Amino acid sequence: MDGKVEQYEEFINEKLLADLRKVEARLTKVFLQLTEFQTLQSIIKKLEEKKLPSSHMHAYTDLGCNFRVQAHVVDPTTMFINLGLETYVEMPLEQASKYVAARTKALEAAVNSLKGAEFQIKANIRIMYEGLREIQNIDPDFAE
């Protein structure tokens, strides 16, 4: 019986909890990307609403750690978008908006998929703990 308990605990700790940590880390990464794209979408919307002329524009941006710089934008009607692998493409605002909307939709689908995987792993952990409880003949009403 002790061997079975050790096998269950080893499986929970080394497989299920490790998988759960990986899924949670990936979910955090996807949430950060989703937040960036949502922020970019709101910036594009503001630029489109203001109908800026194709002349110069000044902007302030935060590079991180409250380090701000002033930027001089030559043409505010286009922007460079990172497609991935540090590949940037210059797009007009309308096209950039469509691209960002598509990426946002894909990231939301990834979030839903990862949440499903997270719930499945948590359910498997719960089932394994119930199996341990039954093997060890622990009362289900026992509160620690």
PDB file of C-alpha atoms in Angstrom:
ATOM      1  CA  MET A   1       0.000   0.000   0.000  1.00  0.00           C
ATOM      2  CA  ASP A   2       2.854   2.407   0.818  1.00  0.00           C
ATOM      3  CA  GLY A   3       4.294   1.799  -2.637  1.00  0.00           C
ATOM      4  CA  LYS A   4       1.012   2.820  -4.277  1.00  0.00           C
ATOM      5  CA  VAL A   5       0.801   5.964  -2.159  1.00  0.00           C
ATOM      6  CA  GLU A   6       4.350   6.911  -3.137  1.00  0.00           C
ATOM      7  CA  GLN A   7       3.572   6.294  -6.813  1.00  0.00           C
ATOM      8  CA  TYR A   8       0.469   8.511  -6.631  1.00  0.00           C
ATOM      9  CA  GLU A   9       2.355  11.271  -4.811  1.00  0.00           C
ATOM     10  CA  GLU A  10       5.274  11.057  -7.239  1.00  0.00           C
ATOM     11  CA  PHE A  11       2.908  11.272 -10.218  1.00  0.00           C
ATOM     12  CA  ILE A  12       1.107  14.259  -8.713  1.00  0.00           C
ATOM     13  CA  ASN A  13       4.284  16.133  -7.780  1.00  0.00           C
ATOM     14  CA  GLU A  14       6.503  15.324 -10.746  1.00  0.00           C
ATOM     15  CA  LYS A  15       4.020  15.139 -13.587  1.00  0.00           C
ATOM     16  CA  LEU A  16       0.742  16.910 -12.857  1.00  0.00           C
ATOM     17  CA  LEU A  17       2.055  19.841 -10.824  1.00  0.00           C
ATOM     18  CA  ALA A  18       4.946  20.333 -13.271  1.00  0.00           C
ATOM     19  CA  ASP A  19       2.460  20.379 -16.167  1.00  0.00           C
ATOM     20  CA  LEU A  20       0.278  22.829 -14.255  1.00  0.00           C
ATOM     21  CA  ARG A  21       3.225  25.194 -13.719  1.00  0.00           C
ATOM     22  CA  LYS A  22       4.082  25.046 -17.440  1.00  0.00           C
ATOM     23  CA  VAL A  23       0.495  25.811 -18.469  1.00  0.00           C
ATOM     24  CA  GLU A  24       0.248  28.666 -15.953  1.00  0.00           C
ATOM     25  CA  ALA A  25       3.549  30.148 -17.212  1.00  0.00           C
ATOM     26  CA  ARG A  26       2.348  29.938 -20.816  1.00  0.00           C
ATOM     27  CA  LEU A  27      -0.995  31.467 -19.819  1.00  0.00           C
ATOM     28  CA  THR A  28       0.790  34.387 -18.162  1.00  0.00           C
ATOM     29  CA  LYS A  29       2.876  34.919 -21.299  1.00  0.00           C
ATOM     30  CA  VAL A  30      -0.211  34.881 -23.546  1.00  0.00           C
ATOM     31  CA  PHE A  31      -2.046  37.278 -21.195  1.00  0.00           C
ATOM     32  CA  LEU A  32       0.879  39.732 -21.469  1.00  0.00           C
ATOM     33  CA  GLN A  33       0.815  39.532 -25.267  1.00  0.00           C
ATOM     34  CA  LEU A  34      -2.954  40.011 -25.257  1.00  0.00           C
ATOM     35  CA  THR A  35      -2.610  43.093 -23.049  1.00  0.00           C
ATOM     36  CA  GLU A  36       0.011  44.550 -25.395  1.00  0.00           C
ATOM     37  CA  PHE A  37      -2.203  44.041 -28.443  1.00  0.00           C
ATOM     38  CA  GLN A  38      -5.241  45.504 -26.686  1.00  0.00           C
ATOM     39  CA  THR A  39      -3.170  48.568 -25.766  1.00  0.00           C
ATOM     40  CA  LEU A  40      -1.946  48.840 -29.355  1.00  0.00           C
ATOM     41  CA  GLN A  41      -5.547  48.574 -30.610  1.00  0.00           C
ATOM     42  CA  SER A  42      -6.630  51.462 -28.381  1.00  0.00           C
ATOM     43  CA  ILE A  43      -3.681  53.583 -29.602  1.00  0.00           C
ATOM     44  CA  ILE A  44      -4.589  52.873 -33.228  1.00  0.00           C
ATOM     45  CA  LYS A  45      -8.218  53.777 -32.525  1.00  0.00           C
ATOM     46  CA  LYS A  46      -7.199  57.100 -30.969  1.00  0.00           C
ATOM     47  CA  LEU A  47      -4.959  57.897 -33.917  1.00  0.00           C
ATOM     48  CA  GLU A  48      -7.728  57.058 -36.391  1.00  0.00           C
ATOM     49  CA  GLU A  49     -10.292  59.165 -34.505  1.00  0.00           C
ATOM     50  CA  LYS A  50      -8.081  62.239 -34.446  1.00  0.00           C
ATOM     51  CA  LYS A  51      -7.606  62.149 -38.231  1.00  0.00           C
ATOM     52  CA  LEU A  52      -4.054  63.395 -37.891  1.00  0.00           C
ATOM     53  CA  PRO A  53      -2.498  65.021 -40.901  1.00  0.00           C
ATOM     54  CA  SER A  54       0.417  63.213 -42.454  1.00  0.00           C
ATOM     55  CA  SER A  55       2.739  65.769 -40.910  1.00  0.00           C
ATOM     56  CA  HIS A  56       4.998  65.439 -37.905  1.00  0.00           C
ATOM     57  CA  MET A  57       3.841  64.439 -34.449  1.00  0.00           C
ATOM     58  CA  HIS A  58       5.576  64.409 -31.064  1.00  0.00           C
ATOM     59  CA  ALA A  59       4.955  61.668 -28.525  1.00  0.00           C
ATOM     60  CA  TYR A  60       6.275  60.636 -25.147  1.00  0.00           C
ATOM     61  CA  THR A  61       6.763  56.971 -24.383  1.00  0.00           C
ATOM     62  CA  ASP A  62       7.826  54.935 -21.384  1.00  0.00           C
ATOM     63  CA  LEU A  63      10.707  52.557 -22.086  1.00  0.00           C
ATOM     64  CA  GLY A  64      10.269  50.873 -18.729  1.00  0.00           C
ATOM     65  CA  CYS A  65      11.221  51.659 -15.141  1.00  0.00           C
ATOM     66  CA  ASN A  66       9.659  55.117 -15.601  1.00  0.00           C
ATOM     67  CA  PHE A  67      12.329  56.035 -18.163  1.00  0.00           C
ATOM     68  CA  ARG A  68      10.506  58.285 -20.613  1.00  0.00           C
ATOM     69  CA  VAL A  69      11.678  59.537 -23.977  1.00  0.00           C
ATOM     70  CA  GLN A  70      10.297  61.975 -26.490  1.00  0.00           C
ATOM     71  CA  ALA A  71       9.682  60.593 -29.958  1.00  0.00           C
ATOM     72  CA  HIS A  72       9.366  62.486 -33.195  1.00  0.00           C
ATOM     73  CA  VAL A  73       6.924  60.677 -35.512  1.00  0.00           C
ATOM     74  CA  VAL A  74       7.381  61.666 -39.128  1.00  0.00           C
ATOM     75  CA  ASP A  75       4.229  59.973 -40.508  1.00  0.00           C
ATOM     76  CA  PRO A  76       1.510  59.151 -37.942  1.00  0.00           C
ATOM     77  CA  THR A  77      -0.688  57.486 -40.589  1.00  0.00           C
ATOM     78  CA  THR A  78       1.474  54.340 -40.605  1.00  0.00           C
ATOM     79  CA  MET A  79       3.118  52.240 -37.929  1.00  0.00           C
ATOM     80  CA  PHE A  80       5.538  49.356 -37.654  1.00  0.00           C
ATOM     81  CA  ILE A  81       4.070  46.140 -36.251  1.00  0.00           C
ATOM     82  CA  ASN A  82       6.150  43.232 -34.932  1.00  0.00           C
ATOM     83  CA  LEU A  83       4.866  40.124 -36.726  1.00  0.00           C
ATOM     84  CA  GLY A  84       7.035  37.833 -34.646  1.00  0.00           C
ATOM     85  CA  LEU A  85      10.686  36.801 -34.601  1.00  0.00           C
ATOM     86  CA  GLU A  86      11.540  40.504 -34.546  1.00  0.00           C
ATOM     87  CA  THR A  87      10.172  40.982 -38.078  1.00  0.00           C
ATOM     88  CA  TYR A  88       8.555  44.397 -38.426  1.00  0.00           C
ATOM     89  CA  VAL A  89       6.212  45.516 -41.190  1.00  0.00           C
ATOM     90  CA  GLU A  90       5.077  49.061 -41.854  1.00  0.00           C
ATOM     91  CA  MET A  91       1.286  49.211 -42.161  1.00  0.00           C
ATOM     92  CA  PRO A  92      -1.313  51.934 -42.595  1.00  0.00           C
ATOM     93  CA  LEU A  93      -3.475  52.397 -39.491  1.00  0.00           C
ATOM     94  CA  GLU A  94      -6.491  50.641 -41.028  1.00  0.00           C
ATOM     95  CA  GLN A  95      -4.495  47.552 -41.957  1.00  0.00           C
ATOM     96  CA  ALA A  96      -2.703  47.581 -38.595  1.00  0.00           C
ATOM     97  CA  SER A  97      -6.076  47.693 -36.850  1.00  0.00           C
ATOM     98  CA  LYS A  98      -7.267  44.619 -38.776  1.00  0.00           C
ATOM     99  CA  TYR A  99      -4.045  42.759 -38.030  1.00  0.00           C
ATOM    100  CA  VAL A 100      -4.199  43.596 -34.316  1.00  0.00           C
ATOM    101  CA  ALA A 101      -7.863  42.505 -34.171  1.00  0.00           C
ATOM    102  CA  ALA A 102      -6.971  39.164 -35.767  1.00  0.00           C
ATOM    103  CA  ARG A 103      -4.027  38.619 -33.399  1.00  0.00           C
ATOM    104  CA  THR A 104      -6.199  39.558 -30.427  1.00  0.00           C
ATOM    105  CA  LYS A 105      -8.810  37.006 -31.494  1.00  0.00           C
ATOM    106  CA  ALA A 106      -6.132  34.312 -31.868  1.00  0.00           C
ATOM    107  CA  LEU A 107      -4.648  35.135 -28.467  1.00  0.00           C
ATOM    108  CA  GLU A 108      -8.096  35.003 -26.841  1.00  0.00           C
ATOM    109  CA  ALA A 109      -8.576  31.537 -28.367  1.00  0.00           C
ATOM    110  CA  ALA A 110      -5.179  30.510 -26.971  1.00  0.00           C
ATOM    111  CA  VAL A 111      -6.188  31.799 -23.530  1.00  0.00           C
ATOM    112  CA  ASN A 112      -9.403  29.765 -23.628  1.00  0.00           C
ATOM    113  CA  SER A 113      -7.495  26.662 -24.708  1.00  0.00           C
ATOM    114  CA  LEU A 114      -4.892  27.084 -21.970  1.00  0.00           C
ATOM    115  CA  LYS A 115      -7.572  27.675 -19.350  1.00  0.00           C
ATOM    116  CA  GLY A 116      -9.230  24.430 -20.445  1.00  0.00           C
ATOM    117  CA  ALA A 117      -5.916  22.599 -20.106  1.00  0.00           C
ATOM    118  CA  GLU A 118      -5.380  24.194 -16.690  1.00  0.00           C
ATOM    119  CA  PHE A 119      -8.823  23.084 -15.479  1.00  0.00           C
ATOM    120  CA  GLN A 120      -8.217  19.569 -16.821  1.00  0.00           C
ATOM    121  CA  ILE A 121      -4.905  19.271 -14.971  1.00  0.00           C
ATOM    122  CA  LYS A 122      -6.472  20.594 -11.764  1.00  0.00           C
ATOM    123  CA  ALA A 123      -9.285  18.046 -12.123  1.00  0.00           C
ATOM    124  CA  ASN A 124      -6.733  15.255 -12.586  1.00  0.00           C
ATOM    125  CA  ILE A 125      -4.889  16.406  -9.464  1.00  0.00           C
ATOM    126  CA  ARG A 126      -8.154  16.381  -7.526  1.00  0.00           C
ATOM    127  CA  ILE A 127      -8.928  12.853  -8.774  1.00  0.00           C
ATOM    128  CA  MET A 128      -5.467  11.665  -7.754  1.00  0.00           C
ATOM    129  CA  TYR A 129      -5.901  13.165  -4.276  1.00  0.00           C
ATOM    130  CA  GLU A 130      -9.256  11.396  -3.961  1.00  0.00           C
ATOM    131  CA  GLY A 131      -7.537   8.136  -4.971  1.00  0.00           C
ATOM    132  CA  LEU A 132      -4.901   8.723  -2.304  1.00  0.00           C
ATOM    133  CA  ARG A 133      -7.598   9.386   0.257  1.00  0.00           C
ATOM    134  CA  GLU A 134      -9.334   6.109  -0.604  1.00  0.00           C
ATOM    135  CA  ILE A 135      -6.086   4.084  -0.568  1.00  0.00           C
ATOM    136  CA  GLN A 136      -5.180   5.458   2.848  1.00  0.00           C
ATOM    137  CA  ASN A 137      -8.741   5.013   4.162  1.00  0.00           C
ATOM    138  CA  ILE A 138      -9.015   8.671   5.181  1.00  0.00           C
ATOM    139  CA  ASP A 139     -12.510   9.915   6.055  1.00  0.00           C
ATOM    140  CA  PRO A 140     -13.739  12.354   3.322  1.00  0.00           C
ATOM    141  CA  ASP A 141     -15.077  14.677   6.050  1.00  0.00           C
ATOM    142  CA  PHE A 142     -11.658  14.832   7.679  1.00  0.00           C
ATOM    143  CA  ALA A 143     -10.531  18.458   7.818  1.00  0.00           C
ATOM    144  CA  GLU A 144      -6.890  19.336   8.229  1.00  0.00           C
TER     145      GLU A 144
END
